[in-house]
Amino acid sequence: MRVAVISAEAVPYSKTGGLGDVAGALPKALKAVGIDSVLITPCYWQTKGEHLWDTAIHDLNVDWRGGIYPAKAFYSEANGSPTFLIDAPSYFHRDSIYGYREDHERFAFFNHAALVLLKRIGAAPDIVHLNDWHCGFAAVEIASARRWDPYWQNTRTVFSIHNMAYQGGFGMDDLWKFGFGDAFQQNAFALDGHASAMKAGLAVSDILSTVSPTYAKEIQTAEYGYGLEWLTRQRSDRLIGITNGVDYDVWNPETDKDIPVNFNLSDLSGKAECKKALLEHFSLPVDLERPIFANITRLTAQKGIDLMMQVAGDIIAAGAYIISLGSGEKKYEEFWQALRNYAPQQVGIYRGYNEPLAHFIEAGADMFMMPSKFEPCGLNQMYSLRYGTIPIVRAVGGLQDTVQNWDAVSSSGNGFKFGPYRADRFLERIYEALFAYSDKEAWSVIQQNGMREDHSWENAARKYVQLYQWALS
Ligand code: ADP
Ligand code: GLC
């Protein structure tokens, strides 16, 4: 079976969030279970030159908007498996990866170029695995080409939803420019008078998946479906949830090069040293008895920052530290800055994106807050588990599937979780966590329960293989 994975971001070439982690790791995991895969992703201005091994194709002439766009394609295996990076400077050499008025055109182009590239490099893949709204265009192109182009005849598409809240909407008029002029194509995109790339992907792909079993159910409800619940419900017989894995080559306290001292399940002494170094790094007074509550995230409403704003004062009053790494909406950035000004001896903040610091915080913190409003899967809670940092989460999406409440009677559970999106419920769990933290023996059991778990990609990759087989059957 030959699989082509297409994604708008992939580690180590590019990353703004979990999609990058997943798209970078899945092809390598597929290879490990015997599946021949190729990853196609854009070459951004942010993509490091050291990751571009070769120029594989100098003249990828992409027929585009009535002319020819002379793109290039680089080759690399920096993520551990064959990758082509599409180089189209006017679309991808920009200050940031997303956030432009014409993002839909940038990714429509990328999708078409990816399919041109596949044709150029050989026989059609059996499966084209598409990710999020950025890849809705390829789903439609393949579904329509299958009717007249023998090349695509036997190819099946799998469309993975990583976040239903971003749907890639734009005006129907643009569809013509991208070559989507016929009725089938127009219908695929049409949603309440505009075009939606997410809707198109959901409507025409052969199989749908999302990144946790709970989210697969949630997106069929009005609360989490963001206006597309009718469609996920309609296609629920072709929709399944597969929880993301963790790339333990990257996220492993035993081998992590971004942390001052390595540690593992049987010897956690290095974690205490990481904690000390982390407090020093943020110029906070070192008191190892006080817990560090951490948060690493895009600062958007999805991540439950409003709840963190409401409980922060109580955490400070309890004498604990708070360390936050993230950037995003101004009001949230201002909040963390204000909190830092209010309690400079207890609060450490870093505004921006910093990968090594994310590893360092995972290693040095005691607890990780993730009170998300919705969370398709979430990766940081799983990273936290491996680093002996106890997650305190809201019971939604992948957080519900990966975190179990600590139960002192049976000594089971790996963290703390609450249901309703309410600060008082979050705070209850925070106090329970503080109580457990004060009992060193209990705390180390919770840590061990989490560190022992195996969330590696291998399990997830095997489930994807079953999914691909299902798509082909
Ligand atoms: P999402 O994809 O919704 O942002 P995930 O939990 O799936 O959420 O993945 C987020 C990923 O992005 C994690 O690998 C996390 O460490 C990383 N990340 C988020 N914000 C930052 C930041 N400011 N600096 C470094 N890494 C970050
Ligand atoms: C999205 C989701 C996140 C998920 C990630 C990777 O960005 O918000 O929950 O872990 O995609 O699938």
mmCIF file of C-alpha atoms in Angstrom, residues 96-331:
data_model
loop_
_atom_site.group_PDB
_atom_site.id
_atom_site.type_symbol
_atom_site.label_atom_id
_atom_site.label_comp_id
_atom_site.label_asym_id
_atom_site.label_seq_id
_atom_site.Cartn_x
_atom_site.Cartn_y
_atom_site.Cartn_z
ATOM 1 C CA SER A 96 4.060 33.928 9.253
ATOM 2 C CA ILE A 97 2.677 30.588 8.164
ATOM 3 C CA TYR A 98 -1.004 31.544 8.365
ATOM 4 C CA GLY A 99 -3.032 34.679 8.777
ATOM 5 C CA TYR A 100 -3.373 36.142 5.275
ATOM 6 C CA ARG A 101 -6.565 37.234 3.545
ATOM 7 C CA GLU A 102 -5.763 34.884 0.668
ATOM 8 C CA ASP A 103 -4.856 31.827 2.781
ATOM 9 C CA HIS A 104 -7.506 29.856 0.884
ATOM 10 C CA GLU A 105 -5.715 30.620 -2.386
ATOM 11 C CA ARG A 106 -2.319 29.713 -0.888
ATOM 12 C CA PHE A 107 -3.549 26.285 0.159
ATOM 13 C CA ALA A 108 -5.663 25.716 -2.939
ATOM 14 C CA PHE A 109 -2.447 26.211 -4.882
ATOM 15 C CA PHE A 110 -0.494 23.966 -2.515
ATOM 16 C CA ASN A 111 -3.040 21.160 -2.917
ATOM 17 C CA HIS A 112 -3.034 21.351 -6.680
ATOM 18 C CA ALA A 113 0.769 21.494 -6.777
ATOM 19 C CA ALA A 114 0.936 18.442 -4.477
ATOM 20 C CA LEU A 115 -1.216 16.440 -6.903
ATOM 21 C CA VAL A 116 0.856 17.630 -9.874
ATOM 22 C CA LEU A 117 3.936 16.489 -7.982
ATOM 23 C CA LEU A 118 2.478 13.059 -7.219
ATOM 24 C CA LYS A 119 1.787 12.532 -10.907
ATOM 25 C CA ARG A 120 5.282 13.595 -11.732
ATOM 26 C CA ILE A 121 6.985 11.183 -9.331
ATOM 27 C CA GLY A 122 5.204 7.974 -10.286
ATOM 28 C CA ALA A 123 2.156 5.795 -9.993
ATOM 29 C CA ALA A 124 -0.774 7.145 -8.050
ATOM 30 C CA PRO A 125 -0.814 6.419 -4.318
ATOM 31 C CA ASP A 126 -3.498 4.067 -3.037
ATOM 32 C CA ILE A 127 -4.370 6.538 -0.284
ATOM 33 C CA VAL A 128 -4.079 10.293 -0.115
ATOM 34 C CA HIS A 129 -4.297 11.307 3.535
ATOM 35 C CA LEU A 130 -5.494 14.905 3.869
ATOM 36 C CA ASN A 131 -5.406 17.079 6.970
ATOM 37 C CA ASP A 132 -7.738 19.887 8.012
ATOM 38 C CA TRP A 133 -9.373 22.553 5.843
ATOM 39 C CA HIS A 134 -6.109 23.344 4.047
ATOM 40 C CA CYS A 135 -6.503 20.040 2.204
ATOM 41 C CA GLY A 136 -10.199 20.182 1.312
ATOM 42 C CA PHE A 137 -9.188 21.300 -2.193
ATOM 43 C CA ALA A 138 -7.275 18.104 -2.959
ATOM 44 C CA ALA A 139 -10.210 16.010 -1.745
ATOM 45 C CA VAL A 140 -12.428 17.647 -4.367
ATOM 46 C CA GLU A 141 -9.811 17.534 -7.105
ATOM 47 C CA ILE A 142 -9.244 13.810 -6.637
ATOM 48 C CA ALA A 143 -12.968 13.026 -6.313
ATOM 49 C CA SER A 144 -13.676 14.776 -9.594
ATOM 50 C CA ALA A 145 -10.574 13.605 -11.471
ATOM 51 C CA ARG A 146 -11.437 10.011 -10.608
ATOM 52 C CA ARG A 147 -14.350 10.258 -13.055
ATOM 53 C CA TRP A 148 -12.194 10.929 -16.101
ATOM 54 C CA ASP A 149 -8.481 10.537 -15.268
ATOM 55 C CA PRO A 150 -7.306 6.893 -15.133
ATOM 56 C CA TYR A 151 -4.339 7.975 -12.999
ATOM 57 C CA TRP A 152 -6.577 8.695 -9.982
ATOM 58 C CA GLN A 153 -9.091 5.930 -10.608
ATOM 59 C CA ASN A 154 -8.037 3.667 -7.745
ATOM 60 C CA THR A 155 -6.939 6.284 -5.244
ATOM 61 C CA ARG A 156 -8.975 6.743 -2.073
ATOM 62 C CA THR A 157 -8.951 9.778 0.209
ATOM 63 C CA VAL A 158 -8.852 9.926 3.999
ATOM 64 C CA PHE A 159 -9.603 13.319 5.522
ATOM 65 C CA SER A 160 -8.492 13.994 9.110
ATOM 66 C CA ILE A 161 -10.061 16.736 11.180
ATOM 67 C CA HIS A 162 -7.640 18.295 13.643
ATOM 68 C CA ASN A 163 -9.749 21.312 14.478
ATOM 69 C CA MET A 164 -13.339 21.925 13.469
ATOM 70 C CA ALA A 165 -13.170 25.584 14.482
ATOM 71 C CA TYR A 166 -11.054 26.544 11.471
ATOM 72 C CA GLN A 167 -12.940 25.904 8.252
ATOM 73 C CA GLY A 168 -11.250 27.915 5.501
ATOM 74 C CA GLY A 169 -14.242 29.932 4.292
ATOM 75 C CA PHE A 170 -14.155 32.219 1.245
ATOM 76 C CA GLY A 171 -16.353 33.622 -1.514
ATOM 77 C CA MET A 172 -17.821 31.210 -4.092
ATOM 78 C CA ASP A 173 -16.466 33.402 -6.927
ATOM 79 C CA ASP A 174 -12.910 32.320 -6.193
ATOM 80 C CA LEU A 175 -13.701 28.680 -6.962
ATOM 81 C CA TRP A 176 -13.556 29.390 -10.695
ATOM 82 C CA LYS A 177 -10.062 30.797 -10.384
ATOM 83 C CA PHE A 178 -8.896 27.582 -8.734
ATOM 84 C CA GLY A 179 -10.377 25.415 -11.487
ATOM 85 C CA PHE A 180 -13.452 24.296 -9.551
ATOM 86 C CA GLY A 181 -16.088 25.298 -12.059
ATOM 87 C CA ASP A 182 -18.371 22.302 -12.476
ATOM 88 C CA ALA A 183 -21.523 21.621 -10.508
ATOM 89 C CA PHE A 184 -20.068 18.715 -8.512
ATOM 90 C CA GLN A 185 -17.156 20.845 -7.365
ATOM 91 C CA GLN A 186 -19.247 23.911 -6.600
ATOM 92 C CA ASN A 187 -21.702 21.836 -4.585
ATOM 93 C CA ALA A 188 -18.893 20.210 -2.662
ATOM 94 C CA PHE A 189 -17.656 23.582 -1.382
ATOM 95 C CA ALA A 190 -20.992 25.392 -1.033
ATOM 96 C CA LEU A 191 -22.073 26.187 2.511
ATOM 97 C CA ASP A 192 -24.701 28.828 3.269
ATOM 98 C CA GLY A 193 -23.781 31.026 0.328
ATOM 99 C CA HIS A 194 -20.020 30.827 0.674
ATOM 100 C CA ALA A 195 -17.337 28.236 -0.024
ATOM 101 C CA SER A 196 -15.858 26.156 2.800
ATOM 102 C CA ALA A 197 -12.763 24.029 2.304
ATOM 103 C CA MET A 198 -13.475 22.052 5.482
ATOM 104 C CA LYS A 199 -17.000 21.291 4.349
ATOM 105 C CA ALA A 200 -15.694 20.147 0.973
ATOM 106 C CA GLY A 201 -13.189 17.775 2.563
ATOM 107 C CA LEU A 202 -15.875 16.333 4.829
ATOM 108 C CA ALA A 203 -18.372 15.996 2.005
ATOM 109 C CA VAL A 204 -16.325 14.220 -0.662
ATOM 110 C CA SER A 205 -13.527 12.274 1.052
ATOM 111 C CA ASP A 206 -13.918 8.516 1.139
ATOM 112 C CA ILE A 207 -13.199 8.156 4.856
ATOM 113 C CA LEU A 208 -13.169 10.733 7.646
ATOM 114 C CA SER A 209 -11.182 10.602 10.821
ATOM 115 C CA THR A 210 -10.439 12.842 13.726
ATOM 116 C CA VAL A 211 -7.820 12.814 16.421
ATOM 117 C CA SER A 212 -9.645 11.225 19.374
ATOM 118 C CA PRO A 213 -12.717 9.001 19.819
ATOM 119 C CA THR A 214 -14.439 11.545 22.077
ATOM 120 C CA TYR A 215 -13.960 14.365 19.567
ATOM 121 C CA ALA A 216 -15.403 12.107 16.850
ATOM 122 C CA LYS A 217 -18.636 12.100 18.862
ATOM 123 C CA GLU A 218 -18.453 15.737 19.928
ATOM 124 C CA ILE A 219 -18.233 17.105 16.375
ATOM 125 C CA GLN A 220 -21.620 15.558 15.688
ATOM 126 C CA THR A 221 -23.176 17.961 18.205
ATOM 127 C CA ALA A 222 -24.066 21.627 17.819
ATOM 128 C CA GLU A 223 -21.711 22.636 20.641
ATOM 129 C CA TYR A 224 -18.562 21.324 18.936
ATOM 130 C CA GLY A 225 -19.554 20.930 15.284
ATOM 131 C CA TYR A 226 -19.202 24.624 14.408
ATOM 132 C CA GLY A 227 -22.123 24.473 11.979
ATOM 133 C CA LEU A 228 -21.002 21.259 10.269
ATOM 134 C CA GLU A 229 -22.539 18.789 12.732
ATOM 135 C CA TRP A 230 -25.254 17.920 10.194
ATOM 136 C CA LEU A 231 -22.542 16.695 7.838
ATOM 137 C CA THR A 232 -20.449 14.762 10.361
ATOM 138 C CA ARG A 233 -23.697 13.162 11.549
ATOM 139 C CA GLN A 234 -24.712 12.342 7.982
ATOM 140 C CA ARG A 235 -21.328 10.701 7.382
ATOM 141 C CA SER A 236 -20.879 9.190 10.838
ATOM 142 C CA ASP A 237 -20.687 5.666 9.398
ATOM 143 C CA ARG A 238 -17.415 6.736 7.765
ATOM 144 C CA LEU A 239 -15.989 8.745 10.650
ATOM 145 C CA ILE A 240 -13.716 7.381 13.354
ATOM 146 C CA GLY A 241 -11.467 8.817 16.048
ATOM 147 C CA ILE A 242 -7.824 7.783 16.411
ATOM 148 C CA THR A 243 -5.929 9.371 19.292
ATOM 149 C CA ASN A 244 -2.675 10.994 18.243
ATOM 150 C CA GLY A 245 0.591 9.489 19.373
ATOM 151 C CA VAL A 246 3.681 11.023 20.896
ATOM 152 C CA ASP A 247 7.011 11.003 19.102
ATOM 153 C CA TYR A 248 9.201 9.706 21.921
ATOM 154 C CA ASP A 249 12.291 10.394 19.816
ATOM 155 C CA VAL A 250 11.476 14.057 20.395
ATOM 156 C CA TRP A 251 9.568 14.060 23.704
ATOM 157 C CA ASN A 252 11.454 11.831 26.103
ATOM 158 C CA PRO A 253 12.992 13.052 29.394
ATOM 159 C CA GLU A 254 15.592 10.289 29.190
ATOM 160 C CA THR A 255 17.178 11.618 26.009
ATOM 161 C CA ASP A 256 15.856 15.197 25.650
ATOM 162 C CA LYS A 257 18.727 17.537 24.768
ATOM 163 C CA ASP A 258 16.745 20.663 25.616
ATOM 164 C CA ILE A 259 16.581 19.928 29.336
ATOM 165 C CA PRO A 260 19.449 20.436 31.794
ATOM 166 C CA VAL A 261 19.326 16.972 33.409
ATOM 167 C CA ASN A 262 17.759 13.824 31.973
ATOM 168 C CA PHE A 263 15.578 11.531 34.070
ATOM 169 C CA ASN A 264 13.299 8.531 33.814
ATOM 170 C CA LEU A 265 10.647 6.504 35.560
ATOM 171 C CA SER A 266 13.016 4.777 37.960
ATOM 172 C CA ASP A 267 14.988 7.885 38.914
ATOM 173 C CA LEU A 268 13.216 11.192 39.125
ATOM 174 C CA SER A 269 16.045 13.065 40.848
ATOM 175 C CA GLY A 270 16.883 14.797 37.570
ATOM 176 C CA LYS A 271 13.406 16.283 37.506
ATOM 177 C CA ALA A 272 14.084 18.174 40.742
ATOM 178 C CA GLU A 273 17.227 19.599 39.168
ATOM 179 C CA CYS A 274 15.246 20.638 36.112
ATOM 180 C CA LYS A 275 12.773 22.367 38.418
ATOM 181 C CA LYS A 276 15.536 24.285 40.161
ATOM 182 C CA ALA A 277 17.066 25.311 36.841
ATOM 183 C CA LEU A 278 13.671 26.348 35.497
ATOM 184 C CA LEU A 279 12.983 28.625 38.475
ATOM 185 C CA GLU A 280 16.424 30.159 38.034
ATOM 186 C CA HIS A 281 15.822 30.578 34.320
ATOM 187 C CA PHE A 282 12.744 32.679 35.112
ATOM 188 C CA SER A 283 14.576 34.529 37.935
ATOM 189 C CA LEU A 284 12.172 33.151 40.535
ATOM 190 C CA PRO A 285 13.272 32.358 44.110
ATOM 191 C CA VAL A 286 14.076 28.646 44.370
ATOM 192 C CA ASP A 287 11.781 26.812 46.779
ATOM 193 C CA LEU A 288 11.428 23.235 45.617
ATOM 194 C CA GLU A 289 8.597 22.523 48.061
ATOM 195 C CA ARG A 290 6.229 24.833 46.202
ATOM 196 C CA PRO A 291 4.654 23.386 43.064
ATOM 197 C CA ILE A 292 4.985 24.911 39.610
ATOM 198 C CA PHE A 293 1.778 25.127 37.550
ATOM 199 C CA ALA A 294 2.669 25.384 33.877
ATOM 200 C CA ASN A 295 0.917 26.184 30.654
ATOM 201 C CA ILE A 296 2.261 26.104 27.099
ATOM 202 C CA THR A 297 -0.166 27.069 24.410
ATOM 203 C CA ARG A 298 -1.479 29.197 21.604
ATOM 204 C CA LEU A 299 -3.315 31.927 23.519
ATOM 205 C CA THR A 300 -6.803 31.516 22.068
ATOM 206 C CA ALA A 301 -10.221 31.008 23.637
ATOM 207 C CA GLN A 302 -10.087 27.290 22.709
ATOM 208 C CA LYS A 303 -7.459 26.702 25.367
ATOM 209 C CA GLY A 304 -9.583 27.856 28.309
ATOM 210 C CA ILE A 305 -7.419 30.880 29.092
ATOM 211 C CA ASP A 306 -10.527 32.559 30.543
ATOM 212 C CA LEU A 307 -10.683 29.877 33.214
ATOM 213 C CA MET A 308 -6.978 30.226 33.947
ATOM 214 C CA MET A 309 -7.498 33.964 34.380
ATOM 215 C CA GLN A 310 -10.153 33.250 36.990
ATOM 216 C CA VAL A 311 -8.128 30.776 39.049
ATOM 217 C CA ALA A 312 -4.665 32.352 38.807
ATOM 218 C CA GLY A 313 -5.184 34.522 41.904
ATOM 219 C CA ASP A 314 -6.060 31.460 43.989
ATOM 220 C CA ILE A 315 -3.008 29.561 42.786
ATOM 221 C CA ILE A 316 -0.830 32.516 43.733
ATOM 222 C CA ALA A 317 -2.584 32.785 47.116
ATOM 223 C CA ALA A 318 -1.800 29.106 47.723
ATOM 224 C CA GLY A 319 1.884 29.976 47.398
ATOM 225 C CA ALA A 320 2.540 28.098 44.134
ATOM 226 C CA TYR A 321 4.439 29.248 41.049
ATOM 227 C CA ILE A 322 2.889 29.750 37.619
ATOM 228 C CA ILE A 323 4.944 29.554 34.437
ATOM 229 C CA SER A 324 3.373 30.339 31.086
ATOM 230 C CA LEU A 325 4.766 30.065 27.553
ATOM 231 C CA GLY A 326 2.629 31.211 24.661
ATOM 232 C CA SER A 327 1.533 33.898 22.316
ATOM 233 C CA GLY A 328 -1.696 34.837 20.658
ATOM 234 C CA GLU A 329 -4.603 37.121 21.453
ATOM 235 C CA LYS A 330 -3.599 40.428 22.953
ATOM 236 C CA LYS A 331 -6.010 40.327 25.904
#
